[in-house]
XYZ file of C-alpha atoms in Angstrom:
411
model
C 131.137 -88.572 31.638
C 131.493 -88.600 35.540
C 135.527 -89.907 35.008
C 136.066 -87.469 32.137
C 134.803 -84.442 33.761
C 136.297 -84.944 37.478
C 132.789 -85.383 39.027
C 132.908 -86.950 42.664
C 130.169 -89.450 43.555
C 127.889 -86.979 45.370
C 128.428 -84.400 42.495
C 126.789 -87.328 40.167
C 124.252 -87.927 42.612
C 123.230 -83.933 42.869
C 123.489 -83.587 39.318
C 120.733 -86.915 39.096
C 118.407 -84.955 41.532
C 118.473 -81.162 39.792
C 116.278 -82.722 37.194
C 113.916 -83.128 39.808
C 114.475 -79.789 41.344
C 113.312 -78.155 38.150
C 110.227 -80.583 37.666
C 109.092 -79.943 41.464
C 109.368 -76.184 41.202
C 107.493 -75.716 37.794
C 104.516 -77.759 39.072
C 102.124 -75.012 40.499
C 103.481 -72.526 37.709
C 102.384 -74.699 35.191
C 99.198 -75.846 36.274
C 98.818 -71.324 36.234
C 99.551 -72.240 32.216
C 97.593 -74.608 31.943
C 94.176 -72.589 32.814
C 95.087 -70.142 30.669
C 96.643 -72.020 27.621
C 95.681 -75.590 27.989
C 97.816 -78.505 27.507
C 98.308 -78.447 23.980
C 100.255 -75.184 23.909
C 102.085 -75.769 27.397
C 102.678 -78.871 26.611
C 104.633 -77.856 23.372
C 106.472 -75.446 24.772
C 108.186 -77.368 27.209
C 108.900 -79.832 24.768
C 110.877 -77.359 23.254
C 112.169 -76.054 26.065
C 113.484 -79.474 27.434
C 114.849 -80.152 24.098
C 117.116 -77.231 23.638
C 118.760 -77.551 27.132
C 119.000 -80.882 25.950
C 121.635 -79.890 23.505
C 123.193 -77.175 25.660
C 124.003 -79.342 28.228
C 127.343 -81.253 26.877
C 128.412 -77.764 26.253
C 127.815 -76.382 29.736
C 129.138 -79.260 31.408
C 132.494 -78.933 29.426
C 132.559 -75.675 31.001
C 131.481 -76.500 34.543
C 129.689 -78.551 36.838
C 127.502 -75.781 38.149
C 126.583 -74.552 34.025
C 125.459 -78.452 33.696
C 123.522 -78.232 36.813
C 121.762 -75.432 35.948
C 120.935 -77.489 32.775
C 119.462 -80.371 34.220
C 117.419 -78.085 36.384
C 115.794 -75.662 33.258
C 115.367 -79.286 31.911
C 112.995 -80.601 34.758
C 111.237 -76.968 34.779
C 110.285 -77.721 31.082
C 108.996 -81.442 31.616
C 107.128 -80.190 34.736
C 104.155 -79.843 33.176
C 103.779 -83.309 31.648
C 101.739 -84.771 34.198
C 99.228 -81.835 34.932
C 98.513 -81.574 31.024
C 98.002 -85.109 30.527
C 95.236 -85.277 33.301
C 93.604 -82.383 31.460
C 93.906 -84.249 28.782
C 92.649 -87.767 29.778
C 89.540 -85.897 31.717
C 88.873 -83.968 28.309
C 88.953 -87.075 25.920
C 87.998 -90.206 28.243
C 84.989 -90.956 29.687
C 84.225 -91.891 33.484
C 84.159 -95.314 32.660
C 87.778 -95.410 31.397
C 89.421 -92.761 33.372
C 91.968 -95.755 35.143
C 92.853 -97.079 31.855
C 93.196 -93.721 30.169
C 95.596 -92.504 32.888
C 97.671 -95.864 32.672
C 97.938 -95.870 29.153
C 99.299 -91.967 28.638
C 101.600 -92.862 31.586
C 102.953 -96.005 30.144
C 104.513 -94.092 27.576
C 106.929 -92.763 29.850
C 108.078 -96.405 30.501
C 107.661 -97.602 26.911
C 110.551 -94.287 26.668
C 112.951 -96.068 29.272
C 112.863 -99.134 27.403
C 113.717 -98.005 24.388
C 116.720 -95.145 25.956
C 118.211 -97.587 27.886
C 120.084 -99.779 25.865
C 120.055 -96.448 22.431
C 121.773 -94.558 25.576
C 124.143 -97.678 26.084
C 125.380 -98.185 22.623
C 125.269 -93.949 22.014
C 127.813 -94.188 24.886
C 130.091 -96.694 23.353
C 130.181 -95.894 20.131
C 129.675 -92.060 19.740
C 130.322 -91.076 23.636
C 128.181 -89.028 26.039
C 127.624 -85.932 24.670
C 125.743 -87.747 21.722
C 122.995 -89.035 23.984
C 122.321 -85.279 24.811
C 122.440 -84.877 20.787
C 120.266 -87.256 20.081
C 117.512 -86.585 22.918
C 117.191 -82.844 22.121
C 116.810 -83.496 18.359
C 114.272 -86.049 18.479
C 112.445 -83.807 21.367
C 112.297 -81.265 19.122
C 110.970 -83.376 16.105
C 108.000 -85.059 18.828
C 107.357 -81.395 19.302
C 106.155 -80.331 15.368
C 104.621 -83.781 15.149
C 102.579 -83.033 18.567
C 101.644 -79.719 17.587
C 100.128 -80.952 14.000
C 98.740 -83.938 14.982
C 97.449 -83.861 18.903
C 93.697 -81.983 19.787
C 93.478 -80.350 22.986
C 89.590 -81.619 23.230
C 86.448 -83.417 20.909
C 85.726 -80.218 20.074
C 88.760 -78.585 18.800
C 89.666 -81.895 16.947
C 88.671 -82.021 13.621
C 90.191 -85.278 13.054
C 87.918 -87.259 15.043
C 84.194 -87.865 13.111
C 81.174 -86.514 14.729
C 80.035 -89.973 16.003
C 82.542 -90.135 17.957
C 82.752 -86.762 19.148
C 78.967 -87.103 20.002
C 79.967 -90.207 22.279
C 82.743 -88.494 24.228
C 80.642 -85.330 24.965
C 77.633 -87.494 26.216
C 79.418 -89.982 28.140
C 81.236 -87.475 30.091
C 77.950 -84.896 30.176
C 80.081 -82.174 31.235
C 77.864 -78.612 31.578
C 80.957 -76.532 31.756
C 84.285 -76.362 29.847
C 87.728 -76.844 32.185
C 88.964 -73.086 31.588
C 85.755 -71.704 33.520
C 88.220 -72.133 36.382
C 89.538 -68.747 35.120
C 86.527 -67.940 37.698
C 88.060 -68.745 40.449
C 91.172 -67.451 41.950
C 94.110 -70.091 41.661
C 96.067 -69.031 45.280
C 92.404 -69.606 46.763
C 92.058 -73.011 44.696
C 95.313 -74.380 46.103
C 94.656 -72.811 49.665
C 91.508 -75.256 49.667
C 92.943 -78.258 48.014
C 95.535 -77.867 50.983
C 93.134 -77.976 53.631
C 91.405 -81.570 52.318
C 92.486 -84.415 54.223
C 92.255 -86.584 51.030
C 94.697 -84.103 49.287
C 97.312 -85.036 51.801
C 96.180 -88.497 51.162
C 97.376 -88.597 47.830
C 100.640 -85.960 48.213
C 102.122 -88.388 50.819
C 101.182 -91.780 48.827
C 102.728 -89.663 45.631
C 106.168 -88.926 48.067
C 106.467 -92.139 49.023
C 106.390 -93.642 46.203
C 108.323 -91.371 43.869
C 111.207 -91.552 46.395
C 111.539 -95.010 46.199
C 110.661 -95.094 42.112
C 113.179 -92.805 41.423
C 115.983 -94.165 43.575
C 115.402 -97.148 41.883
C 115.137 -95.351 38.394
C 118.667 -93.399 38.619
C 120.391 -95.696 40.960
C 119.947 -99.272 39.257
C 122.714 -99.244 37.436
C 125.224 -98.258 39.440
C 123.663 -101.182 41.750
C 124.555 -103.523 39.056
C 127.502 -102.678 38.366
C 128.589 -102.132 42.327
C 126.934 -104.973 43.685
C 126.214 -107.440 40.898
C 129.733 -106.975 38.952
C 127.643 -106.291 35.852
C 129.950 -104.967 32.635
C 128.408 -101.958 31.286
C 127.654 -104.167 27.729
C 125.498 -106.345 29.936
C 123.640 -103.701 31.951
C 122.693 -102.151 28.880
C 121.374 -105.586 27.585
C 119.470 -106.058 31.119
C 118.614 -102.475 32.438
C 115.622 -102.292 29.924
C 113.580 -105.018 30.950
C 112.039 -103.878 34.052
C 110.277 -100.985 32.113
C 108.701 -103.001 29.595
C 107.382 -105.100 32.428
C 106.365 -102.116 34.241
C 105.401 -100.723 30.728
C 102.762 -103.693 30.427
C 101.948 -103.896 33.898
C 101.157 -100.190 34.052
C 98.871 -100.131 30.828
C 96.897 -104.073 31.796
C 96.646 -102.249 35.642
C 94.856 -99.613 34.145
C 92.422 -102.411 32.361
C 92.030 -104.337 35.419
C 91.381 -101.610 37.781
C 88.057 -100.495 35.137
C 87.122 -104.143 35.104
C 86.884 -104.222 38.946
C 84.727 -100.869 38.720
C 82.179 -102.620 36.079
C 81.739 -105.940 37.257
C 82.418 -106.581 41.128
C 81.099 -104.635 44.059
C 83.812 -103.056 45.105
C 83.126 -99.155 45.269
C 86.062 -96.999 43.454
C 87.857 -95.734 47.051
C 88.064 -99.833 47.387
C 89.827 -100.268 43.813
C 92.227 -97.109 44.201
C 93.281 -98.649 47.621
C 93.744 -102.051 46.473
C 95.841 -100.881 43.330
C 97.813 -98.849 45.702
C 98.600 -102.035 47.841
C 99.601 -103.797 45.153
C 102.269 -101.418 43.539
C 103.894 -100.815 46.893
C 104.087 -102.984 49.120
C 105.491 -105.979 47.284
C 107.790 -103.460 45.285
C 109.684 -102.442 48.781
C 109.780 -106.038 49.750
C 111.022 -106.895 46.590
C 113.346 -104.032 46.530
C 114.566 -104.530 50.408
C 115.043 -108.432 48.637
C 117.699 -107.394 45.933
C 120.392 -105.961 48.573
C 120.558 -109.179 50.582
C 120.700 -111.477 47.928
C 122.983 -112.999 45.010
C 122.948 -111.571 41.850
C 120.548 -113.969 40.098
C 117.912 -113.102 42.393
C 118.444 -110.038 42.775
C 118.413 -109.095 39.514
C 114.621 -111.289 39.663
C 113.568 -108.647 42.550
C 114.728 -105.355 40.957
C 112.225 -106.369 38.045
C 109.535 -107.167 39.899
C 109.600 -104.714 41.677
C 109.505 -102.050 38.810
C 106.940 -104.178 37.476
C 104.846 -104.356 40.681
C 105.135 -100.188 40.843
C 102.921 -100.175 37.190
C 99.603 -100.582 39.807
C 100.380 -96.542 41.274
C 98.672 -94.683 37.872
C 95.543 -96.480 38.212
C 95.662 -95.585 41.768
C 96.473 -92.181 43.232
C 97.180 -90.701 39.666
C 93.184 -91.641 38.671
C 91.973 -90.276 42.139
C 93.147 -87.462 41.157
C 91.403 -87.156 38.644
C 88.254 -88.330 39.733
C 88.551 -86.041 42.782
C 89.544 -82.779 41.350
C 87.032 -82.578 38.856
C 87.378 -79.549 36.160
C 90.243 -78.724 38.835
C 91.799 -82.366 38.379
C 95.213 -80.592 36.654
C 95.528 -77.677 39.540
C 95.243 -80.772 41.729
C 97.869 -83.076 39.720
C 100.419 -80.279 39.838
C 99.827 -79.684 43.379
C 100.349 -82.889 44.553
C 103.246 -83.527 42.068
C 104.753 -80.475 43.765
C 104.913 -82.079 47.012
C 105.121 -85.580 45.469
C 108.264 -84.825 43.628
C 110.347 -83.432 46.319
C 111.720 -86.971 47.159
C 113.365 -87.192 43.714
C 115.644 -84.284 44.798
C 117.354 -85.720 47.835
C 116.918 -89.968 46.403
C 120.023 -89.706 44.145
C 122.221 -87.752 46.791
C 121.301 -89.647 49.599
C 122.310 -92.912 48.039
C 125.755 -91.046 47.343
C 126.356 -90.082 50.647
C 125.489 -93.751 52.041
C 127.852 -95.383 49.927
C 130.376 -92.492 50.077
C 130.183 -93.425 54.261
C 129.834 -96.916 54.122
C 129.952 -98.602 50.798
C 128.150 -99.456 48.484
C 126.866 -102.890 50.097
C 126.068 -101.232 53.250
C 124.968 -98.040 51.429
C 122.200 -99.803 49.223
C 121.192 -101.599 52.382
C 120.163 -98.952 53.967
C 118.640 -96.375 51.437
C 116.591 -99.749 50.312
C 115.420 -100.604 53.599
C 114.227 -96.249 53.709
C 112.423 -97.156 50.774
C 110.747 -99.943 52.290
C 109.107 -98.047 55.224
C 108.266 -95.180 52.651
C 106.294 -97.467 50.290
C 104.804 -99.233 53.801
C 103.639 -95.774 56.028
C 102.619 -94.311 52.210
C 100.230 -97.320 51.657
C 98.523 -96.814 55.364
C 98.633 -93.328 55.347
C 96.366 -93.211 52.186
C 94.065 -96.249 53.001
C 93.003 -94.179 55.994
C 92.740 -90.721 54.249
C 91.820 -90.916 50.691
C 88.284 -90.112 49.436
C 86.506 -91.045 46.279
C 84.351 -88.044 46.847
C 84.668 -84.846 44.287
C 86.559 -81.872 45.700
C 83.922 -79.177 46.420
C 86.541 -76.364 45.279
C 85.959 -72.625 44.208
C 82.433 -73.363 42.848
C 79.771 -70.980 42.828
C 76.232 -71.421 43.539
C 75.421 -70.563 39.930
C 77.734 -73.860 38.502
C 76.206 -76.813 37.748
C 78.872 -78.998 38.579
C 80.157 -82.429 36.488
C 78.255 -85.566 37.101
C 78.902 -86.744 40.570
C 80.589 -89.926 40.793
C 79.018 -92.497 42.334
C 80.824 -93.560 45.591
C 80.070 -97.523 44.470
C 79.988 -97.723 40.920
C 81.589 -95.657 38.152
């Protein structure tokens, strides 16, 4: 694509980050959605919405690089919402109990997806050529989108697939008093004027920065690291660029598992857990990560996976304090820290293009790896210090009885 179309190396590298553009800037508007649709209908909607530009965007970039950009970017504003609507929908269908598992296991799918685009993406690229990737992942989005919409409740009660047994479960184990949308009670500037004053807000937007930009440089940058750095032909990157998401694909949902297991049988309080799952997916993926520019290409290829792997622990971390902290608010909460949290993903991809545009690749990976490193390290003690497992007391008047409080020890 790149080679056919003239791109330079830092073109490539903006066009990589205007996804995230999109997705950062459609955070807060969605979450707006959200309270007043709920995540079945937003949800939907940007499926579609992804899906079409999805298809438009071989077309626009035939025309030019800024029509393509502009594509990438309406792209990320439709998958913004993903992350908001799934906490609304984990904290709608899950109980207390399972909230870290829950949260893993919807955000697994994402790297379940990887796995399986990768190598599709590789041989749609040899045999068909680039434009039919683009084909291919608009039409399926838009067939996921009439299955979703037939299929997929937006809560117990609206489902009429579930039995009443179970139904009777949920609602009990969660013993809400008050459905999500009475946040249309309180004024969303106000909401996110308060979240923005909490210390433990900041907490988890910083640990969310951190760690997104070092995901995603990693994400979009791997294989031109392979095939820079560890001479890989693009028949065996394809064969090999999969397998760190189905590690991080099983490491993300048995995290999720472990983290509940922790909760239920040892004394560690929740704060405890969410700080120790934190630890785990960062600090070993930046040393792992730092690992794979200094070494051959054996190991390095051994660090790149584990460290996607080790990232899997960050869902049942900051993504399930979110939830546990926000409350009825938890998807205001999730968009407003993916707002902030997302930023990184912009300037990743372009910074690693200027670095090896100035001083080669070797020297270029070096040194965005080694940024990476510190991110994942001042992340990890910035929210060890600053995180709560305390609910959010946000927008709620005297006359709301509030969810069940968690319990700062046990869940």
């Amino acid at each position: 694509m790149i080679s056919e179309l003239g791109w330079t190396v830092s073109e490539q590298g903006w066009l990589l980050g205007a996804f995230f553009m999109g997705y950062t800037v459609s955070q807060l508007p969605s979450s707006f959605l959200l309270r007043h649709f709920g995540a079945k209908t937003v949800l939907v909607a940007g499926l579609l919405w992804s899906s079409v530009f999805s298809l438009l965007t071989p077309f626009a970039a035939q025309r030019s690089f800024g029509l393509a950009l502009v594509c990438r970017v309406m792209v990320g504003m439709a998958q913004g919402p993903e992350f908001p609507a799934s906490s609304l929908l984990v904290r709608n269908w899950a109980p207390p109990s399972e909230t870290s598992q829950s949260i893993s296991v919807v955000c697994a799918g994402g790297y379940l997806g990887a796995f399986i685009a990768l190598p599709l993406c590789g041989w749609l690229l040899v045999a068909l050529g680039w434009r039919s990737i683009f084909f291919v992942a608009g039409g399926g989005g838009l067939v996921f989108a009439a299955w979703y919409a037939q299929f997929v409740g937006e809560s117990p009660e609206s489902d009429t697939r579930i039995s009443p047994e179970e139904r009777q479960h949920i609602r009990t184990s969660k013993a809400q008093s008050s459905p999500w949308l009475l946040e249309h009670e309180v004024s969303w500037m106000a909401l996110t004027g308060e979240m923005l004053c909490c210390r433990a807000v900041w907490a988890q937007i910083f640990a969310s920065a951190c760690n997104n930009f070092g995901f995603y440089m990693l994400l979009g940058e791997m294989p031109t690291f392979l095939r820079t750095q560890l001479s890989f032909s693009q028949d065996r990157i394809d064969l090999l660029a999969p397998l760190p998401y189905v590690l991080m694909w099983i490491v993300t949902v048995a995290s999720g598992y472990f983290a509940d297991y922790l909760l239920a049988n040892t004394e560690l309080d929740r704060l405890a857990v969410r700080r120790l799952c934190l630890a785990i997916s960062q600090l070993p993926t930046g040393a792992f990560l730092l690992a794979a520019a200094f070494t051959q290409w054996q190991i390095a290829l051994a660090c790149l996976v584990m460290a996607t792997g080790c990232n899997g622990f960050f869902n049942c971390s900051v993504s399930a304090n979110i939830i546990e902290t926000g409350g009825r608010h938890s998807a205001t909460l999730y968009a407003l820290v993916n707002s902030f949290g997302q930023m990184p993903g912009i300037f990743g991809a372009p910074l690693v293009g200027a670095l090896t545009e100035e001083f080669g690749y070797e020297v270029g990976f070096r040194v965005a790896f080694a940024i990476c490193f510190a991110c994942y390290v001042l992340g990890t003690a910035f929210f060890v210090n600053a995180a709560s497992s305390s609910k959010l007391e946000l927008g709620k008047p005297a006359s709301w009885d509030d969810d069940v409080e968690l319990s700062p020890t046990k869940p």
